[in-house]
Amino acid sequence: MEALKNYLLALGIPGLFAVVAIDSAGVPIPGGPDALVMLLSWQRPAMMPIFALTAALGSVLGCYILYLIGRKGGEVALSRFSPERRERVMAKMRQNDLLAVFVAVIGPPPFPTKVFILTAGAIRMSWKRFVAAVFAGRLVRFLAEGYLGARFGDKAAEILAEYYPAILL
């Protein structure tokens, strides 16, 4: 675990951006961007806002790639769901696309964020609204995680896991 921590710390801001972008594009990264934001913020608390902003921007890039995949073939990707469920989800997304994406990107794993991102592309959500929702949601999430990392250090992940619903509210 110490070796992984040192490796992630060595990545710094460019590594954080890359890890978050790759993870948000649908390639899961062990430990994930959340742990990296908390770890970096713990090690350098004064840089926490920069880490949160970098992670939010990386997530926008990664989610935008997944969104574009959804625009090209999102209905195929969503075909594993029953037609009734798929239509219900798509109808709800059309009604509240901005809020749905915003809430989806704040949600912790195993929340099905990727499904919402693909659906946003499939329903042809405005890319500007999509980017705004992802950026705002992820910035809130990463600022909260960064704060916990800076404030509580190595206990931040435990606190987050235990109190995530309350923190989210």
Coordinates of C-alpha atoms in Angstrom, one line a residue:
M1 CA 0.0 0.0 0.0
E2 CA 2.9 2.4 0.8
A3 CA 4.3 1.8 -2.7
L4 CA 1.0 2.6 -4.3
K5 CA 0.7 5.8 -2.2
N6 CA 4.2 6.9 -3.3
Y7 CA 3.5 6.1 -6.9
L8 CA 0.2 8.1 -6.9
L9 CA 1.9 11.1 -5.1
A10 CA 4.7 11.1 -7.7
L11 CA 2.1 11.5 -10.5
G12 CA 1.2 15.0 -9.2
I13 CA -1.2 17.2 -11.0
P14 CA -0.7 15.9 -14.6
G15 CA -1.1 12.3 -13.3
L16 CA -4.2 13.3 -11.4
F17 CA -5.7 14.7 -14.6
A18 CA -4.8 11.6 -16.6
V19 CA -6.1 9.2 -14.0
V20 CA -9.4 11.0 -13.6
A21 CA -9.9 11.3 -17.4
I22 CA -9.2 7.7 -18.0
D23 CA -11.4 6.5 -15.2
S24 CA -14.2 8.9 -16.3
A25 CA -14.0 7.6 -19.9
G26 CA -15.0 4.1 -18.6
V27 CA -11.6 2.5 -17.8
P28 CA -11.7 1.8 -14.0
I29 CA -8.5 2.7 -12.2
P30 CA -7.8 0.7 -9.0
G31 CA -8.1 3.1 -6.0
G32 CA -9.7 5.6 -8.3
P33 CA -9.6 9.3 -8.6
D34 CA -11.4 9.8 -5.3
A35 CA -8.6 8.2 -3.3
L36 CA -6.0 10.1 -5.3
V37 CA -7.7 13.5 -4.7
M38 CA -7.9 12.7 -0.9
L39 CA -4.3 11.5 -0.8
L40 CA -2.8 14.5 -2.6
S41 CA -4.9 16.8 -0.5
W42 CA -3.7 15.1 2.6
Q43 CA -0.1 15.5 1.6
R44 CA -0.4 19.1 0.4
P45 CA -3.5 20.7 2.0
A46 CA -2.9 24.2 0.5
M47 CA -3.1 22.7 -3.0
M48 CA -6.5 21.0 -2.4
P49 CA -8.5 23.5 -4.5
I50 CA -6.1 23.0 -7.4
F51 CA -6.3 19.2 -7.1
A52 CA -10.1 19.4 -7.0
L53 CA -10.2 21.7 -10.1
T54 CA -7.7 19.4 -12.0
A55 CA -9.8 16.3 -11.2
A56 CA -13.0 18.0 -12.2
L57 CA -11.5 19.1 -15.6
G58 CA -10.0 15.6 -16.1
S59 CA -13.4 14.1 -15.4
V60 CA -15.1 16.5 -17.9
L61 CA -12.7 15.2 -20.6
G62 CA -13.3 11.6 -19.7
C63 CA -17.0 11.9 -19.4
Y64 CA -17.2 13.8 -22.7
I65 CA -15.5 10.9 -24.5
L66 CA -18.1 8.6 -23.0
Y67 CA -20.8 11.1 -24.0
L68 CA -19.6 11.1 -27.6
I69 CA -19.7 7.3 -27.6
G70 CA -23.2 7.6 -26.4
R71 CA -24.1 9.9 -29.2
K72 CA -22.7 7.5 -31.8
G73 CA -24.1 4.3 -30.4
G74 CA -25.6 4.9 -27.0
E75 CA -28.8 3.0 -27.8
V76 CA -26.8 0.0 -28.7
A77 CA -24.9 0.3 -25.4
L78 CA -28.2 0.6 -23.5
S79 CA -29.8 -2.3 -25.3
R80 CA -29.0 -4.6 -22.5
F81 CA -31.8 -3.0 -20.6
S82 CA -35.4 -3.9 -21.4
P83 CA -37.1 -1.6 -23.9
E84 CA -39.6 -0.3 -21.3
R85 CA -36.8 0.5 -18.8
R86 CA -34.6 2.1 -21.5
E87 CA -37.5 4.3 -22.7
R88 CA -38.4 5.3 -19.1
V89 CA -34.8 6.3 -18.3
M90 CA -34.4 8.2 -21.6
A91 CA -37.7 10.0 -21.0
K92 CA -36.7 11.0 -17.5
M93 CA -33.3 12.2 -18.8
R94 CA -34.9 14.3 -21.5
Q95 CA -37.1 16.0 -18.8
N96 CA -34.2 16.7 -16.3
D97 CA -31.0 16.1 -18.2
L98 CA -28.9 18.7 -16.3
L99 CA -30.0 17.6 -12.9
A100 CA -29.7 13.9 -13.7
V101 CA -26.1 14.2 -14.9
F102 CA -25.2 16.5 -12.0
V103 CA -26.5 14.0 -9.4
A104 CA -25.0 11.1 -11.3
V105 CA -21.5 12.5 -11.2
I106 CA -21.7 13.3 -7.5
G107 CA -22.8 9.7 -6.7
P108 CA -20.3 7.4 -5.2
P109 CA -19.3 4.0 -6.7
P110 CA -21.1 1.7 -7.4
F111 CA -23.6 4.4 -8.6
P112 CA -24.1 3.7 -12.4
T113 CA -22.7 7.0 -13.6
K114 CA -21.6 5.6 -16.9
V115 CA -25.2 4.7 -17.8
F116 CA -26.3 8.3 -17.3
I117 CA -23.4 9.6 -19.3
L118 CA -24.1 7.2 -22.2
T119 CA -27.8 8.1 -22.0
A120 CA -27.0 11.8 -22.1
G121 CA -25.2 11.2 -25.4
A122 CA -28.0 8.9 -26.7
I123 CA -30.7 11.5 -26.1
R124 CA -28.5 14.2 -27.7
M125 CA -28.3 16.3 -24.6
S126 CA -26.7 19.7 -25.4
W127 CA -22.9 19.3 -25.0
K128 CA -22.7 22.6 -23.3
R129 CA -25.3 21.6 -20.7
F130 CA -23.6 18.2 -20.3
V131 CA -20.1 19.8 -19.7
A132 CA -21.6 22.3 -17.2
A133 CA -23.4 19.5 -15.3
V134 CA -20.3 17.3 -15.2
F135 CA -18.0 20.1 -14.2
A136 CA -20.2 21.4 -11.5
G137 CA -21.0 18.0 -10.0
R138 CA -17.5 16.7 -10.1
L139 CA -16.1 19.9 -8.7
V140 CA -18.5 19.6 -5.7
R141 CA -17.5 16.0 -5.2
F142 CA -13.8 16.5 -5.5
L143 CA -13.8 19.6 -3.3
A144 CA -15.6 17.6 -0.6
E145 CA -13.2 14.7 -0.9
G146 CA -10.2 17.1 -1.0
Y147 CA -11.5 18.8 2.1
L148 CA -11.8 15.5 3.9
G149 CA -8.3 14.5 2.8
A150 CA -6.8 17.8 3.9
R151 CA -8.7 17.8 7.2
F152 CA -8.6 14.2 8.2
G153 CA -5.6 12.7 6.4
D154 CA -5.5 8.9 6.1
K155 CA -8.9 8.6 8.0
A156 CA -10.7 10.5 5.2
A157 CA -11.6 7.4 3.1
E158 CA -13.1 5.7 6.2
I159 CA -15.1 8.9 7.0
L160 CA -16.3 9.2 3.4
A161 CA -17.4 5.5 3.2
E162 CA -19.3 5.7 6.5
Y163 CA -21.0 9.1 6.1
Y164 CA -21.3 9.5 2.3
P165 CA -25.1 9.9 2.3
A166 CA -25.0 12.6 4.9
I167 CA -22.1 14.3 3.2
L168 CA -23.9 14.2 -0.1
L169 CA -27.0 15.9 1.4

